[in-house]
Short mmCIF file of C-alpha atoms and ligand atoms in Angstrom, two decimals:
data_model
loop_
_atom_site.label_atom_id
_atom_site.label_comp_id
_atom_site.label_asym_id
_atom_site.label_seq_id
_atom_site.Cartn_x
_atom_site.Cartn_y
_atom_site.Cartn_z
CA MET A 1 -1.37 18.67 7.52
CA ILE A 2 -4.57 17.97 5.57
CA HIS A 3 -7.30 20.56 5.45
CA LEU A 4 -10.45 19.94 3.41
CA GLN A 5 -13.00 22.75 3.54
CA ASN A 6 -16.57 22.77 2.26
CA ILE A 7 -16.06 20.09 -0.35
CA ALA A 8 -18.96 19.34 -2.64
CA LYS A 9 -18.94 16.51 -5.17
CA SER A 10 -21.67 15.09 -7.33
CA PHE A 11 -21.78 12.69 -10.24
CA VAL A 12 -24.24 12.51 -13.07
CA GLN A 13 -25.22 8.94 -13.88
CA TRP A 14 -27.50 8.86 -16.89
CA SER A 15 -29.91 11.68 -16.17
CA GLU A 16 -29.70 11.39 -12.42
CA THR A 17 -27.45 13.54 -10.24
CA ILE A 18 -25.87 11.81 -7.24
CA ASP A 19 -24.78 14.26 -4.54
CA LEU A 20 -21.99 12.40 -2.83
CA TYR A 21 -21.04 15.28 -0.53
CA SER A 22 -22.50 18.77 -0.32
CA ASP A 23 -20.35 20.28 2.44
CA LEU A 24 -17.56 18.03 3.66
CA SER A 25 -14.78 19.34 5.87
CA LEU A 26 -11.92 17.39 7.39
CA GLU A 27 -8.75 18.16 9.36
CA ILE A 28 -5.91 15.70 9.79
CA ALA A 29 -2.86 16.66 11.83
CA ALA A 30 0.75 15.83 10.96
CA TRP A 31 1.82 12.37 12.14
CA GLU A 32 -1.73 11.14 12.68
CA PHE A 33 -2.70 7.67 11.54
CA VAL A 34 -6.31 8.03 10.44
CA MET A 35 -8.65 5.42 9.01
CA ILE A 36 -11.71 6.42 7.00
CA THR A 37 -14.39 3.79 6.89
CA TRP A 38 -18.00 3.12 5.90
CA GLN A 39 -19.97 0.98 3.53
CA SER A 40 -19.35 0.37 -0.16
CA GLY A 41 -20.43 3.24 -2.39
CA SER A 42 -20.29 5.83 0.40
CA GLY A 43 -17.58 7.83 -1.36
CA LYS A 44 -14.35 6.71 0.34
CA THR A 45 -12.27 6.27 -2.81
CA THR A 46 -13.61 9.53 -4.21
CA LEU A 47 -12.50 11.29 -1.02
CA PHE A 48 -9.09 9.63 -1.25
CA ASN A 49 -8.75 10.99 -4.78
CA ILE A 50 -9.89 14.46 -3.78
CA ILE A 51 -7.33 14.64 -0.92
CA ALA A 52 -4.56 14.31 -3.54
CA TRP A 53 -6.65 16.19 -6.14
CA LEU A 54 -6.40 13.20 -8.46
CA GLN A 55 -10.10 13.87 -8.86
CA THR A 56 -11.41 17.42 -8.58
CA ALA A 57 -14.15 18.53 -6.20
CA ASP A 58 -16.98 20.69 -7.56
CA THR A 59 -16.37 23.32 -4.87
CA GLY A 60 -14.22 23.68 -1.77
CA GLU A 61 -10.55 23.74 -0.99
CA VAL A 62 -7.86 21.17 -0.33
CA ILE A 63 -4.72 22.28 1.48
CA VAL A 64 -2.10 19.63 2.12
CA HIS A 65 1.16 20.45 3.82
CA ASP A 66 0.51 24.19 3.33
CA THR A 67 -0.07 23.78 -0.41
CA ALA A 68 -3.48 24.67 -1.87
CA LEU A 69 -3.77 21.81 -4.34
CA HIS A 70 -6.90 23.12 -6.06
CA THR A 71 -5.02 26.27 -7.12
CA LEU A 72 -2.07 24.55 -8.83
CA TRP A 73 -1.62 23.78 -12.51
CA ASP A 74 -1.68 20.06 -13.40
CA ASP A 75 2.09 19.92 -13.97
CA GLU A 76 2.84 21.67 -10.69
CA ARG A 77 0.53 19.28 -8.88
CA THR A 78 2.20 16.23 -10.41
CA ILE A 79 5.62 17.45 -9.29
CA TRP A 80 4.28 18.32 -5.85
CA ARG A 81 2.67 14.88 -5.41
CA ALA A 82 5.88 13.08 -6.33
CA SER A 83 7.73 14.51 -3.34
CA ASN A 84 4.86 14.81 -0.88
CA ILE A 85 2.49 11.86 -1.17
CA TRP A 86 2.96 8.17 -1.54
CA PHE A 87 0.01 6.03 -2.58
CA VAL A 88 -0.75 2.40 -1.79
CA PHE A 89 -3.55 1.01 -3.88
CA GLN A 90 -5.57 -2.15 -3.41
CA LYS A 91 -4.00 -3.69 -6.50
CA PHE A 92 -0.37 -2.94 -5.56
CA HIS A 93 0.64 -1.13 -8.80
CA LEU A 94 4.04 -2.82 -9.05
CA VAL A 95 5.84 -2.73 -12.39
CA SER A 96 5.74 -6.33 -13.62
CA GLN A 97 8.81 -6.04 -15.90
CA LEU A 98 11.00 -4.91 -12.99
CA THR A 99 12.38 -6.96 -10.12
CA VAL A 100 11.53 -6.18 -6.51
CA ARG A 101 14.78 -4.22 -6.15
CA GLU A 102 14.10 -2.27 -9.36
CA ASN A 103 10.54 -1.51 -8.28
CA LEU A 104 11.91 0.06 -5.12
CA GLU A 105 14.66 1.96 -6.93
CA LEU A 106 12.38 3.36 -9.63
CA PRO A 107 10.80 6.34 -7.77
CA GLY A 108 14.26 7.54 -6.72
CA ASP A 109 15.55 7.19 -10.27
CA LEU A 110 12.54 9.04 -11.71
CA SER A 111 12.16 11.91 -9.29
CA GLY A 112 15.35 11.96 -7.25
CA LEU A 113 13.56 11.33 -3.96
CA THR A 114 15.74 10.72 -0.92
CA LYS A 115 15.68 7.26 0.64
CA ARG A 116 15.21 6.73 4.36
CA TYR A 117 16.89 3.31 4.22
CA THR A 118 18.74 1.22 1.66
CA VAL A 119 16.57 -1.06 -0.47
CA GLN A 120 18.05 -4.07 1.32
CA GLU A 121 17.29 -2.61 4.78
CA MET A 122 13.76 -1.75 3.75
CA LEU A 123 13.09 -5.24 2.40
CA ASP A 124 14.53 -6.71 5.60
CA MET A 125 12.03 -4.65 7.57
CA VAL A 126 9.11 -6.08 5.62
CA GLY A 127 10.57 -9.58 5.77
CA ILE A 128 11.12 -10.31 2.07
CA SER A 129 14.76 -9.46 1.39
CA SER A 130 15.32 -12.97 0.03
CA LYS A 131 13.00 -12.04 -2.88
CA ILE A 132 14.96 -8.96 -3.92
CA ASP A 133 15.86 -10.14 -7.43
CA ILE A 134 12.61 -11.75 -8.54
CA TYR A 135 9.60 -10.35 -10.39
CA PRO A 136 6.24 -9.36 -8.86
CA ASP A 137 4.29 -12.17 -10.56
CA GLN A 138 6.55 -14.68 -8.80
CA LEU A 139 5.33 -13.34 -5.44
CA SER A 140 2.16 -14.12 -3.50
CA GLY A 141 -0.45 -11.39 -3.02
CA GLY A 142 0.71 -10.72 0.53
CA GLU A 143 4.32 -10.49 -0.62
CA GLN A 144 3.42 -8.08 -3.41
CA GLN A 145 1.62 -5.91 -0.90
CA ARG A 146 4.74 -5.97 1.30
CA VAL A 147 6.77 -4.69 -1.66
CA ALA A 148 4.21 -1.93 -2.28
CA ILE A 149 4.39 -0.92 1.38
CA ALA A 150 8.19 -1.08 1.39
CA ARG A 151 8.20 1.23 -1.62
CA ALA A 152 5.81 3.61 0.13
CA PHE A 153 7.97 3.96 3.25
CA LEU A 154 11.35 3.91 1.51
CA TYR A 155 11.28 7.53 0.37
CA GLU A 156 11.00 10.68 2.42
CA THR A 157 7.43 11.63 1.58
CA PRO A 158 5.51 13.08 4.52
CA LEU A 159 2.07 11.69 3.61
CA LEU A 160 0.92 8.17 2.83
CA LEU A 161 -2.52 7.62 1.31
CA ALA A 162 -3.72 4.04 1.20
CA ASP A 163 -6.99 2.82 -0.33
CA GLU A 164 -7.95 -0.62 1.03
CA PRO A 165 -4.30 -1.76 1.23
CA THR A 166 -5.30 -5.03 2.86
CA GLY A 167 -8.35 -5.59 0.69
CA ASN A 168 -6.85 -8.56 -1.16
CA LEU A 169 -5.25 -10.26 1.82
CA ASP A 170 -6.34 -12.99 4.20
CA LEU A 171 -6.76 -12.20 7.88
CA TRP A 172 -3.30 -13.50 8.73
CA ASN A 173 -1.56 -11.30 6.17
CA THR A 174 -3.82 -8.38 7.02
CA GLN A 175 -2.74 -8.47 10.67
CA ASN A 176 0.93 -8.75 9.66
CA ILE A 177 0.72 -5.89 7.19
CA MET A 178 -1.10 -3.68 9.68
CA GLN A 179 1.54 -4.35 12.33
CA LEU A 180 4.18 -3.54 9.77
CA ILE A 181 2.54 -0.25 8.79
CA LYS A 182 2.17 0.68 12.45
CA ASP A 183 5.84 -0.09 13.19
CA LEU A 184 7.02 1.81 10.10
CA GLN A 185 4.89 4.81 11.01
CA LYS A 186 6.52 4.99 14.45
CA GLN A 187 9.95 5.01 12.85
CA THR A 188 9.26 7.42 10.02
CA TRP A 189 6.63 9.82 11.41
CA VAL A 190 4.66 9.65 8.20
CA THR A 191 1.08 10.92 8.28
CA ILE A 192 -1.20 8.10 7.16
CA VAL A 193 -4.71 8.24 5.79
CA MET A 194 -6.05 4.78 5.13
CA ILE A 195 -9.37 3.87 3.61
CA THR A 196 -10.79 0.56 4.77
CA HIS A 197 -14.07 -1.26 5.21
CA GLU A 198 -12.51 -3.90 7.46
CA GLN A 199 -13.79 -3.53 11.00
CA GLU A 200 -11.10 -5.73 12.52
CA ILE A 201 -8.23 -3.39 11.65
CA LEU A 202 -9.77 -0.12 12.86
CA THR A 203 -8.18 -0.50 16.32
CA ARG A 204 -4.78 0.10 14.73
CA ALA A 205 -5.59 3.73 13.90
CA ASP A 206 -5.05 6.78 16.10
CA ARG A 207 -8.44 7.99 14.91
CA VAL A 208 -11.31 6.44 12.97
CA ILE A 209 -13.54 8.67 10.84
CA THR A 210 -16.77 7.34 9.35
CA MET A 211 -18.03 8.69 6.04
CA GLU A 212 -21.37 9.09 7.80
CA SER A 213 -19.88 11.58 10.27
CA LEU A 214 -18.29 13.55 7.42
CA ILE A 215 -21.38 13.67 5.25
CA GLY A 216 -23.71 14.35 8.21
N1 ATP B 301 -16.58 8.64 -12.25
C1 ATP B 301 -17.78 8.43 -11.71
N2 ATP B 301 -18.91 8.69 -12.40
C2 ATP B 301 -20.12 8.51 -11.86
N3 ATP B 301 -20.33 8.04 -10.60
C3 ATP B 301 -19.25 7.75 -9.87
C4 ATP B 301 -17.92 7.93 -10.37
N4 ATP B 301 -17.04 7.57 -9.39
C5 ATP B 301 -17.78 7.18 -8.34
N5 ATP B 301 -19.11 7.29 -8.62
C6 ATP B 301 -20.21 6.96 -7.69
O1 ATP B 301 -19.94 7.53 -6.43
C7 ATP B 301 -20.26 6.61 -5.39
C8 ATP B 301 -19.08 6.45 -4.47
O2 ATP B 301 -18.00 5.77 -5.12
P1 ATP B 301 -16.64 5.45 -4.36
O3 ATP B 301 -15.80 4.67 -5.27
O4 ATP B 301 -16.06 6.72 -3.82
O5 ATP B 301 -17.18 4.55 -3.14
P2 ATP B 301 -16.39 3.69 -2.04
O6 ATP B 301 -16.91 4.14 -0.70
O7 ATP B 301 -14.92 3.80 -2.26
O8 ATP B 301 -16.90 2.22 -2.31
P3 ATP B 301 -16.10 0.79 -2.15
O9 ATP B 301 -16.09 0.52 -0.67
O10 ATP B 301 -16.99 -0.16 -2.88
O11 ATP B 301 -14.75 0.93 -2.76
C9 ATP B 301 -20.70 5.32 -6.06
O12 ATP B 301 -22.09 5.21 -5.94
C10 ATP B 301 -20.29 5.47 -7.50
O13 ATP B 301 -21.25 4.91 -8.37
MG1 MG B 302 -13.44 2.39 -2.80
#
């Protein structure tokens, strides 16, 4: 499903070069639920971005779902992402001018993606269907994250990338959201790659990969 081969990435900060990875390779099978973890600054978010080629690597190849992302034009990649990857970010990325229902409808309206469930069914599954017609800033952080997760599972995209999706939540909400993601994955067979630094949720993954083991 995901094939990263010989990825190198460095940044220049002032006059100093930081070699984040010099030869990183990674294989993730379809339907796996993988968590990537390690300390702050170890390059987790950068890797997340490289998997979707939101950020380019200096060398190496990224093949996702049989598509060599590094070989596509920007426009082709954007179209490809829209039907193949859903992202969940730490800060939710909900559209504040749209209601919960409209936030969930938007990706379908924009790119014609097929829904797995109705919006109402999906919101029932995440336990917030009573909030369907209100705006994101009228929701708590945990509720906003539920909307973001509902939106991620609503459409038939085979891959879900999540960067610290529980980073803003208390332990109670974190456990609930993780259970929810786990249940949704069983029903939808989505491949999930989740970045996290939270030790207590690692047991939920099929496989845990440390940045240390990738960088060597
Ligand atoms: N655009 C950039 N320019 C220069 N350096 C960068 C850039 N992006 C990231 N870095 C550096 O690369 C390193 C890794 O950053 P990254 O965001 O991938 O870490 P992370 O593991 O996600 O950390 P955190 O757990 O704090 O989110 C950091 O030291 C950062 O300073
Ligand atoms: Mg990060």
